CSV table of C-alpha atoms (C1' of nucleotides) in Angstrom, one decimal:
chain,number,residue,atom,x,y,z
A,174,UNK,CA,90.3,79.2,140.8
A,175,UNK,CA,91.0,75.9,139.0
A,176,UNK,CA,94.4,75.9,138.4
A,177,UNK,CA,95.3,73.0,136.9
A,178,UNK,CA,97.1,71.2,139.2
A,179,UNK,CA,100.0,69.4,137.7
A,180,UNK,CA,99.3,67.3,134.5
A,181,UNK,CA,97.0,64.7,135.0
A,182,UNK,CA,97.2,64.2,131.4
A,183,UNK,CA,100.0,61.8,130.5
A,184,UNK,CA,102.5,63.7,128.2
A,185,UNK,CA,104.5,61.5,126.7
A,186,UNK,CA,107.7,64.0,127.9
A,187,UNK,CA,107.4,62.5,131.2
A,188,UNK,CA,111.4,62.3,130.8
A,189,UNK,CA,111.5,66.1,131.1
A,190,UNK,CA,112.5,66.3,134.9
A,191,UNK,CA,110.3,69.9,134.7
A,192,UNK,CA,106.9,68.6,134.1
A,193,UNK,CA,105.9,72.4,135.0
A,194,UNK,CA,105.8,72.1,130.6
A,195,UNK,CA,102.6,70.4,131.1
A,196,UNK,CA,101.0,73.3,132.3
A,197,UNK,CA,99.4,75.6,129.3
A,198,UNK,CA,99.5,78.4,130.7
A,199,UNK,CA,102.7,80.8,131.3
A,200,UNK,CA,104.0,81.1,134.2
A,201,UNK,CA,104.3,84.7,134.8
A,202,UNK,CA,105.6,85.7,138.3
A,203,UNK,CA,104.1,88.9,139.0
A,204,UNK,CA,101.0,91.3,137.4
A,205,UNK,CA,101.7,92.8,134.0
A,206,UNK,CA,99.8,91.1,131.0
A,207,UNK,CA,98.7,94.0,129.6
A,208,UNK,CA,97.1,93.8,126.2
A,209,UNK,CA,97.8,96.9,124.2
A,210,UNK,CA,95.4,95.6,121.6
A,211,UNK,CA,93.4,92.5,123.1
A,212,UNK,CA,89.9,94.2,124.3
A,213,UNK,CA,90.9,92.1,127.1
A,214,UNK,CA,94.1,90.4,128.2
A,215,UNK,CA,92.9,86.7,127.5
A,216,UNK,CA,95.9,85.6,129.8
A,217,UNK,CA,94.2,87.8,132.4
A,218,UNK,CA,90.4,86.2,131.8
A,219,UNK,CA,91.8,82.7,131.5
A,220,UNK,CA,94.3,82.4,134.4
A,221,UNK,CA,97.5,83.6,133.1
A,222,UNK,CA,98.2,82.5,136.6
A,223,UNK,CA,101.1,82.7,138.8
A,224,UNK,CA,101.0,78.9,138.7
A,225,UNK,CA,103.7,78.5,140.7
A,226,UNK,CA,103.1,80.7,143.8
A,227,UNK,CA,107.0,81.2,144.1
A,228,UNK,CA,108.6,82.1,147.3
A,229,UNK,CA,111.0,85.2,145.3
A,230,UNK,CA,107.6,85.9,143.3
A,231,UNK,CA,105.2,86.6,145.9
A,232,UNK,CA,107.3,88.5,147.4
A,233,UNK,CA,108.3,91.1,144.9
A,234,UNK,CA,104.3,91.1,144.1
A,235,UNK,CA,103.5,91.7,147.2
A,236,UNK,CA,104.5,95.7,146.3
A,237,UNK,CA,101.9,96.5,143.8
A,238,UNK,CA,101.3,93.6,141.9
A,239,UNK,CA,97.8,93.7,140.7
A,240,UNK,CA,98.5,89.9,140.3
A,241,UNK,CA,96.6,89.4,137.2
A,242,UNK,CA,95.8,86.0,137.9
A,243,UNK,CA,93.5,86.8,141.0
A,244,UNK,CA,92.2,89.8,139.9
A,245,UNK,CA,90.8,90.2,136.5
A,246,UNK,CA,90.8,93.9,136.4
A,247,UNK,CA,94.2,94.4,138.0
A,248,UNK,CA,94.9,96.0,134.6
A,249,UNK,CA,93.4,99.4,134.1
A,250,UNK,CA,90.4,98.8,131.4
A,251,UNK,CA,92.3,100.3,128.7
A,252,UNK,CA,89.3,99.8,126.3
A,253,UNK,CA,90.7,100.4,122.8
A,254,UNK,CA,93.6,102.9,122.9
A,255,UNK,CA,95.3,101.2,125.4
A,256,UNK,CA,98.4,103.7,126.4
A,257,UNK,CA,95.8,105.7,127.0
A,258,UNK,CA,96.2,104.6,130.4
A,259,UNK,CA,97.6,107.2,132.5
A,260,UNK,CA,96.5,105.5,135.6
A,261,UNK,CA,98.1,106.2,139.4
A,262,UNK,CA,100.8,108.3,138.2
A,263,UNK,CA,99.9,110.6,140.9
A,264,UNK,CA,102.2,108.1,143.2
A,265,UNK,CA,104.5,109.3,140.4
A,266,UNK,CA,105.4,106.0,139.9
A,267,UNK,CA,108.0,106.3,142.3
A,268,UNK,CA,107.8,101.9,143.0
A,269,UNK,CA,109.7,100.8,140.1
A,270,UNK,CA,107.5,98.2,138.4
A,271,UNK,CA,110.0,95.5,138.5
A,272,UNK,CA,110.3,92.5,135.3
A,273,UNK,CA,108.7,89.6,135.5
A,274,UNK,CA,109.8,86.8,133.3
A,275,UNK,CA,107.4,84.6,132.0
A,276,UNK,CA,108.0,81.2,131.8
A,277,UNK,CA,106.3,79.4,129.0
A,278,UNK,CA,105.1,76.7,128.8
A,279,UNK,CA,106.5,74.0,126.5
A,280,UNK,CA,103.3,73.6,124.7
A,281,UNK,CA,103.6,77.0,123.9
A,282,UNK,CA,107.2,77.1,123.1
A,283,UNK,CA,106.4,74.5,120.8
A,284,UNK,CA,103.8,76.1,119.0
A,285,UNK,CA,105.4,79.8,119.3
A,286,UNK,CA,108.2,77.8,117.1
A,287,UNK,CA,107.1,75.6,114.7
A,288,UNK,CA,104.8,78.6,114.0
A,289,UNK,CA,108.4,80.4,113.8
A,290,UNK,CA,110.0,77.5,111.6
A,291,UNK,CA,107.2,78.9,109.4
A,292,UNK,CA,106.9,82.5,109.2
A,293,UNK,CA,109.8,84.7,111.5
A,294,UNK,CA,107.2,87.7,110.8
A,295,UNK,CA,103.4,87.1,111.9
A,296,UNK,CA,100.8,90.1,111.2
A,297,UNK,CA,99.3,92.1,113.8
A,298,UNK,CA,96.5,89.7,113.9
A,299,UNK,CA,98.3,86.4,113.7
A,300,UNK,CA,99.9,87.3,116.5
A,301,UNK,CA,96.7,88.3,118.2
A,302,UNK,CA,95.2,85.0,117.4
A,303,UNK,CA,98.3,83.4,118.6
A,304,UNK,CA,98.2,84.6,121.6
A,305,UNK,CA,94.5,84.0,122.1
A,306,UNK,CA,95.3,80.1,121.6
A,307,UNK,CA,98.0,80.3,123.4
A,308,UNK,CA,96.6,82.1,126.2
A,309,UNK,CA,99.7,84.9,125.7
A,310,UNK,CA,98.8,88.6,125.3
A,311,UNK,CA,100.0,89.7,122.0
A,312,UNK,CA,102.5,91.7,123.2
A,313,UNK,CA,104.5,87.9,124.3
A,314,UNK,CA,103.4,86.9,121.6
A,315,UNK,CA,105.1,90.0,119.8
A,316,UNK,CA,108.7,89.9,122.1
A,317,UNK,CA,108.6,86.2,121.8
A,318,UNK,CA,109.0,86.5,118.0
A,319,UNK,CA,111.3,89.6,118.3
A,320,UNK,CA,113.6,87.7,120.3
A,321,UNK,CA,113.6,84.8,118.6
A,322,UNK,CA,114.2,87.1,115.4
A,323,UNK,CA,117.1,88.6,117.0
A,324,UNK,CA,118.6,85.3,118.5
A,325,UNK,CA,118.5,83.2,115.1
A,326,UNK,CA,120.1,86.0,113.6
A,327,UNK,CA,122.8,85.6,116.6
A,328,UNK,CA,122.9,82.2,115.7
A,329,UNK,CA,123.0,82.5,112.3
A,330,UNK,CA,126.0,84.7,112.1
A,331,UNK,CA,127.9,82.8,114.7
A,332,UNK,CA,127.3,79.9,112.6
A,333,UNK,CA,127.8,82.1,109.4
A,334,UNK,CA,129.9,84.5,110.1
A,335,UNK,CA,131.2,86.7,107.4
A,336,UNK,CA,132.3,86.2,104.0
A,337,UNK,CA,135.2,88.2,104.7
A,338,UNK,CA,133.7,91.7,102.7
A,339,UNK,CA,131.1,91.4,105.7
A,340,UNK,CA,128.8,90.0,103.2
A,341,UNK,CA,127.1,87.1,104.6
A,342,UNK,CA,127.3,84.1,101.9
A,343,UNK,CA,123.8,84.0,100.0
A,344,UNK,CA,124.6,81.7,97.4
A,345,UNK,CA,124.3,79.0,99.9
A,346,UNK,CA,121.0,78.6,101.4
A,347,UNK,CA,120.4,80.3,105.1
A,348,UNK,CA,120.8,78.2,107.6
A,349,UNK,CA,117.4,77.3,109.1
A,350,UNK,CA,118.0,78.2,112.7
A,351,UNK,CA,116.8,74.6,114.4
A,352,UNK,CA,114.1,76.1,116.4
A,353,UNK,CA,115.7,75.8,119.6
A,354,UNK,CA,113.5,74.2,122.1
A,355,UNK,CA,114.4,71.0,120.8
A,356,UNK,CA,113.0,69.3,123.6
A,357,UNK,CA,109.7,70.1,122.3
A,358,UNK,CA,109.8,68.0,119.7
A,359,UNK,CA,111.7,65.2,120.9
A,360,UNK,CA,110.9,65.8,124.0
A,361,UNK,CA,106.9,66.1,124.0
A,362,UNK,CA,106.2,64.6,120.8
A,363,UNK,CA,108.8,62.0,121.2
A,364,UNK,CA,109.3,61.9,118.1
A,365,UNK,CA,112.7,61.0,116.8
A,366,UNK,CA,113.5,61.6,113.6
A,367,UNK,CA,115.4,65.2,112.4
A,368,UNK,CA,112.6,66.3,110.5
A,369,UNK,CA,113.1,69.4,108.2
A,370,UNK,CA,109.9,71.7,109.5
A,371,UNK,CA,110.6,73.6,106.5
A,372,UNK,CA,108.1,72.4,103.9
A,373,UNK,CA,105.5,75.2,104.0
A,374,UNK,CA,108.0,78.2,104.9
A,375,UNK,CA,106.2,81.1,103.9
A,376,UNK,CA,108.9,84.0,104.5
A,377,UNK,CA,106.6,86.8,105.8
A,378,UNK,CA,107.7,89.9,104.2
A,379,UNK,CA,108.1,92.5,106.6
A,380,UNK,CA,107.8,94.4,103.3
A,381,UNK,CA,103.9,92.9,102.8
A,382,UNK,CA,101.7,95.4,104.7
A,383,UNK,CA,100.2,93.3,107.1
A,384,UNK,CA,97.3,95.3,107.4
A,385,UNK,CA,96.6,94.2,104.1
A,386,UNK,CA,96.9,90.8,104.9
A,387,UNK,CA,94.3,89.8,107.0
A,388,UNK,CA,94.0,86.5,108.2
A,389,UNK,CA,91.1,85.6,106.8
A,390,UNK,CA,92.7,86.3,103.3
A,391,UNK,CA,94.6,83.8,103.5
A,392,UNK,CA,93.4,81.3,105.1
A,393,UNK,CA,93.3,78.7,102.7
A,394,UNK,CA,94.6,75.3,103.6
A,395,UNK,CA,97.9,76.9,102.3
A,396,UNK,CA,98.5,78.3,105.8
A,397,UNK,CA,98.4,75.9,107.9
A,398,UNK,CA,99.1,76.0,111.8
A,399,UNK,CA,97.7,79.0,112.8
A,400,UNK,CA,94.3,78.9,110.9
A,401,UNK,CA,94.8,75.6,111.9
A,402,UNK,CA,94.3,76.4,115.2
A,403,UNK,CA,91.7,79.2,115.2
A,404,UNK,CA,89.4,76.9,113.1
A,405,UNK,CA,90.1,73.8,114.9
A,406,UNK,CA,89.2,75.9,118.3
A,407,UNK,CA,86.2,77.8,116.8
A,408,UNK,CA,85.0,74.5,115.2
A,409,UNK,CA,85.3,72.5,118.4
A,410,UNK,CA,84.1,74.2,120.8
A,411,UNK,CA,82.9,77.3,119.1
A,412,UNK,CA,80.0,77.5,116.2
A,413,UNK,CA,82.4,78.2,114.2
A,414,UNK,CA,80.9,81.8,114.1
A,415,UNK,CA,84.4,83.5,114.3
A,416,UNK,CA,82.4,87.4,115.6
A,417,UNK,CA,85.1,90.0,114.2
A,418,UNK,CA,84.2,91.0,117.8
A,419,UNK,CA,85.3,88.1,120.2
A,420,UNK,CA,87.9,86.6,118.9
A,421,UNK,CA,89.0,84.1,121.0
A,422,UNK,CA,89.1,85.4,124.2
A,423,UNK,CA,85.6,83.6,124.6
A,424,UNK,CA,86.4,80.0,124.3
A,425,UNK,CA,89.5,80.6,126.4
A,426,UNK,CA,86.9,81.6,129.2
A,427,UNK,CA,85.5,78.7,128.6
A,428,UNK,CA,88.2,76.4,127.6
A,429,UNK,CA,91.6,76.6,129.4
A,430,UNK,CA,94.4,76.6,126.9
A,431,UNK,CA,94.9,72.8,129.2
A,432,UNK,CA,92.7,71.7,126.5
A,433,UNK,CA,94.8,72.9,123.6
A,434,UNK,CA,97.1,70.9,125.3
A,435,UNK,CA,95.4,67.8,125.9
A,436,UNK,CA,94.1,68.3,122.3
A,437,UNK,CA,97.9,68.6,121.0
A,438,UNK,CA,99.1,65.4,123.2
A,439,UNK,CA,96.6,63.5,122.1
A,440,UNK,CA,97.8,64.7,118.4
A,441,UNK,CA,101.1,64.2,119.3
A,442,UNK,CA,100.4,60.4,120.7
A,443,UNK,CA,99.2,59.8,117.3
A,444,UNK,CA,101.8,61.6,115.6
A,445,UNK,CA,104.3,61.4,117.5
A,446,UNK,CA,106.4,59.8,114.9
A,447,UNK,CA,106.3,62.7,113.0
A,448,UNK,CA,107.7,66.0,113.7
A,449,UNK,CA,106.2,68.5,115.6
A,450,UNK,CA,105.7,70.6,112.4
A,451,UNK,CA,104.5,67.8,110.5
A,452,UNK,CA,102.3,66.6,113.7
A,453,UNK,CA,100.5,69.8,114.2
A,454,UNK,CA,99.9,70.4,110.2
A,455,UNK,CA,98.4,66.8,110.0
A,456,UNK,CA,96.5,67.4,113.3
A,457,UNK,CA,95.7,70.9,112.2
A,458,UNK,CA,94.3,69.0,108.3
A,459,UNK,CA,92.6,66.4,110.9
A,460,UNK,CA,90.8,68.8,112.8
A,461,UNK,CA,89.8,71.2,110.2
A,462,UNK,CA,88.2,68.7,108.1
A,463,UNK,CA,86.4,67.2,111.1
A,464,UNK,CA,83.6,69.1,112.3
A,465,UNK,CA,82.3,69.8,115.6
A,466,UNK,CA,79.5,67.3,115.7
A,467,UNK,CA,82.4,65.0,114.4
A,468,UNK,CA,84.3,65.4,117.3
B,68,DC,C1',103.7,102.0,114.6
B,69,DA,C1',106.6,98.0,114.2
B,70,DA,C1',111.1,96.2,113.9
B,71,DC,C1',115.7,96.3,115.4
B,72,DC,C1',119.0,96.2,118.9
B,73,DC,C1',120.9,96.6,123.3
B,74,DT,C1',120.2,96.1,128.0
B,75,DT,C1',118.2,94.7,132.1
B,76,DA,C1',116.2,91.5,135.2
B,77,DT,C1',114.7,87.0,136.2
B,78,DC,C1',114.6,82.1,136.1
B,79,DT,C1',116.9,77.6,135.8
C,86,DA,C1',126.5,81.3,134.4
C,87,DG,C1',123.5,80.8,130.6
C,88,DA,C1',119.1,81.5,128.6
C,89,DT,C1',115.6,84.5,127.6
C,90,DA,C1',111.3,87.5,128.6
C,91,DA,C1',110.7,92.0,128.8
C,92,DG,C1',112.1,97.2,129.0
C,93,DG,C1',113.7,101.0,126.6
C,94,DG,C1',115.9,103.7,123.0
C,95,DT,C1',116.5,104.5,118.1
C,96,DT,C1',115.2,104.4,113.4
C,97,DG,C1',112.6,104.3,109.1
DNA sequence: CAACCCTTATCT
DNA sequence: AGATAAGGGTTG
């Protein structure tokens, strides 16, 4: 279908030799997006698109690859339970599914981290309303933050090693892994300045029950990005009804994630003197207070 | 069940 | 070769 070609919006990273950034959507190379929880994998619905028909990634699909992009219900309708799905295992499985790597997007790198800078531990529905913005199936969403768990901590120590006993030096304050992707802050946003994201760092507790904290619970002006981002969506573009029963995975139908994008360029052309953090929380304030007939 | 951690596989 | 998305095993 429509697949965005390139980026006919301007992003101000036009330095960054790999424009592929501008696109929204991930690049996966190959089927998968399942959705373990998503009634449907949004990435599927939307285009989680093989953008990029890749020589090496065509080929390996060519196997079994339900290519996701082209075929809606390449994945098994695993309505609900979701492992439920014992599908073709009468081939007994002998093809080895091989691993497609995603490539993200930088638009969604930089919102997978500043959202990271924030909280290393998102509830089950956070990340489910992540990934529905970002047009990622949770389960990304989920490895995404598990990695990037697991490589500040590899940071951290190799920055911090040990205090000798092998007890990592508390007194002194953690060292705020930089969110990595870099680029997408100076790179997208242009922005300059070495902005300290950490201003609203609200720790999730893996020890808080996330069940208990849903989303809407908190979703004061206190949070900020992601709320931000469900209510700027549903506000713009949706009635604002926000159905316990479509979540997001109805404007994305409607609304390619390119719009996100536009949206956050357009933020960061205004902003772009801020951080990325700082960019998307004032954009986020913006759009929340403005209402959809304001828009 | 989710998080952790290691490993594997893929992309740049 | 490095980075990292994703697979898989283990644990609480």
């Amino acid at each position: 279908m429509s697949v965005d070609p390139g980026c006919p919006q301007s992003l101000p990273c036009s330095e960054a030799p790999n424009c592929r950034d501008c696109s929204p959507v991930p690049l996966t190379y190959g089927p998968e997006e399942d959705c373990s929880s998503l009634p449907m994998s949004s990435a599927e619905l939307l285009h989680t698109e093989t953008a990029s028909p890749l020589p090496y990634a065509m080929d390996l699909l060519t196997q079994d690859s339900p290519d996701s992009s082209t075929s809606p219900k390449a994945k098994p309708p695993d309505s609900g339970s979701g492992e439920s799905t014992v599908k073709k295992e009468d081939t007994k499985a002998q093809v080895k599914k091989q691993k497609m790597r995603t490539v993200f997007s930088q638009t969604q790198l930089c919102v997978l981290n500043d959202r990271f800078q924030k909280q290393k531990y998102l509830s089950l529905q956070q990340m489910h309303e992540l990934s529905g913005i970002l047009n990622l199936t949770y389960k990304q969403v989920k490895t995404w933050f598990q990695n990037q768990r697991m490589k500040s901590k590899r940071w951290q120590k190799s920055k911090w090693p040990k205090n000798g006993n092998g007890v990592t030096q508390k007194g002194s304050a953690p060292p705020d892994y930089p969110g990595l992707h870099l680029n997408c802050s100076q790179g997208c946003m242009g922005n300059t300045p070495s902005n300290p994201p950490v201003r609203n760092s609200q720790a999730w507790n893996p020890a808080w029950s996330d069940q208990a904290w849903s989303s809407q619970s908190w979703s004061s002006h206190s949070w900020s990005t992601q709320t931000w981002y469900s209510q700027a969506w549903n506000s713009s573009f949706y009635n604002y009804g926000e159905e316990p029963g479509q979540p997001y995975v109805q404007f994305q139908q409607n609304y390619p994630v390119s719009d996100l994008e536009t949206t956050l360029e357009t933020a960061g052309e205004s902003l772009k003197y801020f951080g990325t953090s700082q960019a998307l929380d004032l954009f986020l304030n913006y759009s929340v207070n403005m209402q959809p007939d304001d828009m």
